[in-house]
Amino acid sequence: IVELKMAAAHPRFATLNGLTRFVCQLRAITITYCATGGSSTGTRQFINSELVKFARENPQVAMFAKQNDCAHPELVGEFLNGYVSNVSLRNLKPEEIATKLKELKDSNGAPIRKLKKMQYTRTPSSQGNWHPFMFK
């Protein structure tokens, strides 16, 4: 189990993802849609045309398509670190859904947090921050 620690709203990841070898953080995708609803038209087109192609390109991600009558379409991503991300697919075209799916695949599911400072260090200097014009 990977433990994530947050210090002063600055992320510190133990996996070093991308520096050694890439491990896709997305574990499973569930697409929920309605069989007759108008807001699910683009989602149904995406499932019929592009979902199989995406599944073949990404065998490490489990794909589920669930029909739920009288509900707006939704994309739910489950990540290895325990995060769950919900994305609304309401009235989106298949190309836009593919973009949302790619963004979800490339992320790690952690919520975006605003950094408190531009720089962060665990051992702050008593002399101040260095900059290129310090000794000129």
PDB file of C-alpha atoms in Angstrom:
ATOM      1  CA  ILE A   1       0.000   0.000   0.000  1.00  0.00           C
ATOM      2  CA  VAL A   2       1.423   3.361  -1.040  1.00  0.00           C
ATOM      3  CA  GLU A   3       1.071   6.039   1.577  1.00  0.00           C
ATOM      4  CA  LEU A   4       0.677   9.605   0.336  1.00  0.00           C
ATOM      5  CA  LYS A   5       1.667  12.374   2.690  1.00  0.00           C
ATOM      6  CA  MET A   6       0.739  16.027   2.297  1.00  0.00           C
ATOM      7  CA  ALA A   7       2.968  18.706   3.804  1.00  0.00           C
ATOM      8  CA  ALA A   8       1.787  22.301   3.455  1.00  0.00           C
ATOM      9  CA  ALA A   9      -0.445  21.316   0.497  1.00  0.00           C
ATOM     10  CA  HIS A  10       2.552  20.141  -1.547  1.00  0.00           C
ATOM     11  CA  PRO A  11       2.265  16.581  -2.850  1.00  0.00           C
ATOM     12  CA  ARG A  12       4.978  14.045  -2.157  1.00  0.00           C
ATOM     13  CA  PHE A  13       4.493  10.822  -4.090  1.00  0.00           C
ATOM     14  CA  ALA A  14       6.308   7.674  -3.120  1.00  0.00           C
ATOM     15  CA  THR A  15       5.941   6.021  -6.530  1.00  0.00           C
ATOM     16  CA  LEU A  16       8.058   8.499  -8.584  1.00  0.00           C
ATOM     17  CA  ASN A  17       5.723   7.768 -11.485  1.00  0.00           C
ATOM     18  CA  GLY A  18       7.327   8.645 -14.806  1.00  0.00           C
ATOM     19  CA  LEU A  19      10.891   8.809 -13.482  1.00  0.00           C
ATOM     20  CA  THR A  20      11.618   5.107 -13.361  1.00  0.00           C
ATOM     21  CA  ARG A  21       8.902   3.327 -15.301  1.00  0.00           C
ATOM     22  CA  PHE A  22       5.358   4.382 -16.057  1.00  0.00           C
ATOM     23  CA  VAL A  23       2.545   2.691 -14.182  1.00  0.00           C
ATOM     24  CA  CYS A  24      -0.920   3.720 -15.318  1.00  0.00           C
ATOM     25  CA  GLN A  25      -2.801   4.791 -12.200  1.00  0.00           C
ATOM     26  CA  LEU A  26      -6.239   4.167 -13.722  1.00  0.00           C
ATOM     27  CA  ARG A  27      -7.562   0.780 -12.625  1.00  0.00           C
ATOM     28  CA  ALA A  28     -11.161   0.669 -13.907  1.00  0.00           C
ATOM     29  CA  ILE A  29     -13.579   2.768 -15.957  1.00  0.00           C
ATOM     30  CA  THR A  30     -17.356   2.538 -15.695  1.00  0.00           C
ATOM     31  CA  ILE A  31     -19.503   4.314 -18.284  1.00  0.00           C
ATOM     32  CA  THR A  32     -23.119   4.698 -17.209  1.00  0.00           C
ATOM     33  CA  TYR A  33     -25.652   5.707 -19.876  1.00  0.00           C
ATOM     34  CA  CYS A  34     -29.358   5.628 -20.752  1.00  0.00           C
ATOM     35  CA  ALA A  35     -30.615   3.570 -23.714  1.00  0.00           C
ATOM     36  CA  THR A  36     -33.201   6.137 -24.816  1.00  0.00           C
ATOM     37  CA  GLY A  37     -32.195   9.461 -23.258  1.00  0.00           C
ATOM     38  CA  GLY A  38     -31.211  12.379 -25.465  1.00  0.00           C
ATOM     39  CA  SER A  39     -28.263  13.381 -23.282  1.00  0.00           C
ATOM     40  CA  SER A  40     -26.747   9.922 -23.805  1.00  0.00           C
ATOM     41  CA  THR A  41     -26.697  10.058 -27.626  1.00  0.00           C
ATOM     42  CA  GLY A  42     -22.981  10.855 -27.882  1.00  0.00           C
ATOM     43  CA  THR A  43     -22.161   8.294 -25.201  1.00  0.00           C
ATOM     44  CA  ARG A  44     -23.995   5.524 -27.071  1.00  0.00           C
ATOM     45  CA  GLN A  45     -22.171   6.472 -30.285  1.00  0.00           C
ATOM     46  CA  PHE A  46     -18.842   6.392 -28.415  1.00  0.00           C
ATOM     47  CA  ILE A  47     -19.557   2.959 -26.947  1.00  0.00           C
ATOM     48  CA  ASN A  48     -20.525   1.547 -30.358  1.00  0.00           C
ATOM     49  CA  SER A  49     -17.575   3.002 -32.258  1.00  0.00           C
ATOM     50  CA  GLU A  50     -14.539   3.858 -30.104  1.00  0.00           C
ATOM     51  CA  LEU A  51     -14.727   2.055 -26.769  1.00  0.00           C
ATOM     52  CA  VAL A  52     -13.402  -1.263 -28.129  1.00  0.00           C
ATOM     53  CA  LYS A  53     -10.456   0.546 -29.739  1.00  0.00           C
ATOM     54  CA  PHE A  54      -9.646   2.298 -26.443  1.00  0.00           C
ATOM     55  CA  ALA A  55      -9.917  -1.017 -24.550  1.00  0.00           C
ATOM     56  CA  ARG A  56      -7.475  -2.714 -26.960  1.00  0.00           C
ATOM     57  CA  GLU A  57      -4.970   0.139 -26.607  1.00  0.00           C
ATOM     58  CA  ASN A  58      -5.191   0.025 -22.780  1.00  0.00           C
ATOM     59  CA  PRO A  59      -5.427  -3.602 -21.624  1.00  0.00           C
ATOM     60  CA  GLN A  60      -4.365  -2.653 -18.075  1.00  0.00           C
ATOM     61  CA  VAL A  61      -7.649  -0.752 -17.535  1.00  0.00           C
ATOM     62  CA  ALA A  62     -10.859  -2.676 -16.842  1.00  0.00           C
ATOM     63  CA  MET A  63     -13.818  -1.326 -18.858  1.00  0.00           C
ATOM     64  CA  PHE A  64     -17.470  -1.524 -17.837  1.00  0.00           C
ATOM     65  CA  ALA A  65     -20.495  -0.116 -19.679  1.00  0.00           C
ATOM     66  CA  LYS A  66     -23.614  -0.053 -17.547  1.00  0.00           C
ATOM     67  CA  GLN A  67     -27.059   0.845 -18.829  1.00  0.00           C
ATOM     68  CA  ASN A  68     -29.075   2.856 -16.318  1.00  0.00           C
ATOM     69  CA  ASP A  69     -32.472   4.057 -17.513  1.00  0.00           C
ATOM     70  CA  CYS A  70     -33.582   7.644 -16.811  1.00  0.00           C
ATOM     71  CA  ALA A  71     -30.093   8.812 -15.806  1.00  0.00           C
ATOM     72  CA  HIS A  72     -27.575  11.148 -17.372  1.00  0.00           C
ATOM     73  CA  PRO A  73     -24.377   9.577 -18.706  1.00  0.00           C
ATOM     74  CA  GLU A  74     -21.399   9.498 -16.394  1.00  0.00           C
ATOM     75  CA  LEU A  75     -17.796   8.324 -16.501  1.00  0.00           C
ATOM     76  CA  VAL A  76     -16.407   6.920 -13.240  1.00  0.00           C
ATOM     77  CA  GLY A  77     -12.678   6.257 -12.945  1.00  0.00           C
ATOM     78  CA  GLU A  78     -11.186   4.181 -10.128  1.00  0.00           C
ATOM     79  CA  PHE A  79      -7.471   4.603  -9.444  1.00  0.00           C
ATOM     80  CA  LEU A  80      -4.803   2.441  -7.825  1.00  0.00           C
ATOM     81  CA  ASN A  81      -4.305   4.943  -4.996  1.00  0.00           C
ATOM     82  CA  GLY A  82      -7.971   4.675  -3.950  1.00  0.00           C
ATOM     83  CA  TYR A  83      -9.271   7.864  -5.543  1.00  0.00           C
ATOM     84  CA  VAL A  84     -12.530   7.835  -7.507  1.00  0.00           C
ATOM     85  CA  SER A  85     -13.245  10.472 -10.139  1.00  0.00           C
ATOM     86  CA  ASN A  86     -16.693  11.191 -11.629  1.00  0.00           C
ATOM     87  CA  VAL A  87     -17.026  13.001 -14.965  1.00  0.00           C
ATOM     88  CA  SER A  88     -20.366  13.996 -16.463  1.00  0.00           C
ATOM     89  CA  LEU A  89     -20.816  13.031 -20.132  1.00  0.00           C
ATOM     90  CA  ARG A  90     -24.085  14.898 -20.547  1.00  0.00           C
ATOM     91  CA  ASN A  91     -24.670  16.070 -24.161  1.00  0.00           C
ATOM     92  CA  LEU A  92     -21.048  15.436 -25.192  1.00  0.00           C
ATOM     93  CA  LYS A  93     -19.978  14.288 -28.653  1.00  0.00           C
ATOM     94  CA  PRO A  94     -17.915  11.088 -29.061  1.00  0.00           C
ATOM     95  CA  GLU A  95     -14.733  13.108 -29.729  1.00  0.00           C
ATOM     96  CA  GLU A  96     -15.198  15.066 -26.491  1.00  0.00           C
ATOM     97  CA  ILE A  97     -15.812  11.831 -24.578  1.00  0.00           C
ATOM     98  CA  ALA A  98     -12.565  10.394 -25.985  1.00  0.00           C
ATOM     99  CA  THR A  99     -10.747  13.529 -24.757  1.00  0.00           C
ATOM    100  CA  LYS A 100     -12.268  13.181 -21.275  1.00  0.00           C
ATOM    101  CA  LEU A 101     -11.296   9.513 -21.203  1.00  0.00           C
ATOM    102  CA  LYS A 102      -7.700  10.304 -22.195  1.00  0.00           C
ATOM    103  CA  GLU A 103      -7.472  13.019 -19.504  1.00  0.00           C
ATOM    104  CA  LEU A 104      -8.753  10.542 -16.939  1.00  0.00           C
ATOM    105  CA  LYS A 105      -6.244   7.904 -18.082  1.00  0.00           C
ATOM    106  CA  ASP A 106      -3.322  10.349 -17.838  1.00  0.00           C
ATOM    107  CA  SER A 107      -4.207  11.609 -14.355  1.00  0.00           C
ATOM    108  CA  ASN A 108      -3.702  10.003 -10.967  1.00  0.00           C
ATOM    109  CA  GLY A 109      -7.131  10.868  -9.589  1.00  0.00           C
ATOM    110  CA  ALA A 110      -5.887  13.143  -6.825  1.00  0.00           C
ATOM    111  CA  PRO A 111      -7.829  16.378  -6.422  1.00  0.00           C
ATOM    112  CA  ILE A 112      -6.112  19.488  -7.727  1.00  0.00           C
ATOM    113  CA  ARG A 113      -4.907  21.602  -4.823  1.00  0.00           C
ATOM    114  CA  LYS A 114      -3.745  25.163  -4.778  1.00  0.00           C
ATOM    115  CA  LEU A 115      -0.137  25.482  -3.650  1.00  0.00           C
ATOM    116  CA  LYS A 116       0.426  27.846  -0.742  1.00  0.00           C
ATOM    117  CA  LYS A 117       3.826  29.075  -1.922  1.00  0.00           C
ATOM    118  CA  MET A 118       5.713  29.087  -5.199  1.00  0.00           C
ATOM    119  CA  GLN A 119       8.641  27.222  -3.619  1.00  0.00           C
ATOM    120  CA  TYR A 120       8.696  24.522  -1.013  1.00  0.00           C
ATOM    121  CA  THR A 121      11.557  22.851   0.809  1.00  0.00           C
ATOM    122  CA  ARG A 122      11.773  20.592   3.825  1.00  0.00           C
ATOM    123  CA  THR A 123      14.915  22.383   5.048  1.00  0.00           C
ATOM    124  CA  PRO A 124      14.424  26.135   4.573  1.00  0.00           C
ATOM    125  CA  SER A 125      17.490  28.360   4.398  1.00  0.00           C
ATOM    126  CA  SER A 126      17.984  31.100   6.963  1.00  0.00           C
ATOM    127  CA  GLN A 127      19.703  33.219   4.276  1.00  0.00           C
ATOM    128  CA  GLY A 128      16.689  33.363   1.943  1.00  0.00           C
ATOM    129  CA  ASN A 129      15.951  32.013  -1.522  1.00  0.00           C
ATOM    130  CA  TRP A 130      18.626  32.043  -4.205  1.00  0.00           C
ATOM    131  CA  HIS A 131      17.948  33.883  -7.488  1.00  0.00           C
ATOM    132  CA  PRO A 132      20.194  34.567 -10.500  1.00  0.00           C
ATOM    133  CA  PHE A 133      20.700  38.269  -9.705  1.00  0.00           C
ATOM    134  CA  MET A 134      21.707  37.745  -6.083  1.00  0.00           C
ATOM    135  CA  PHE A 135      25.366  38.806  -6.305  1.00  0.00           C
ATOM    136  CA  LYS A 136      25.171  41.428  -9.088  1.00  0.00           C
TER     137      LYS A 136
END
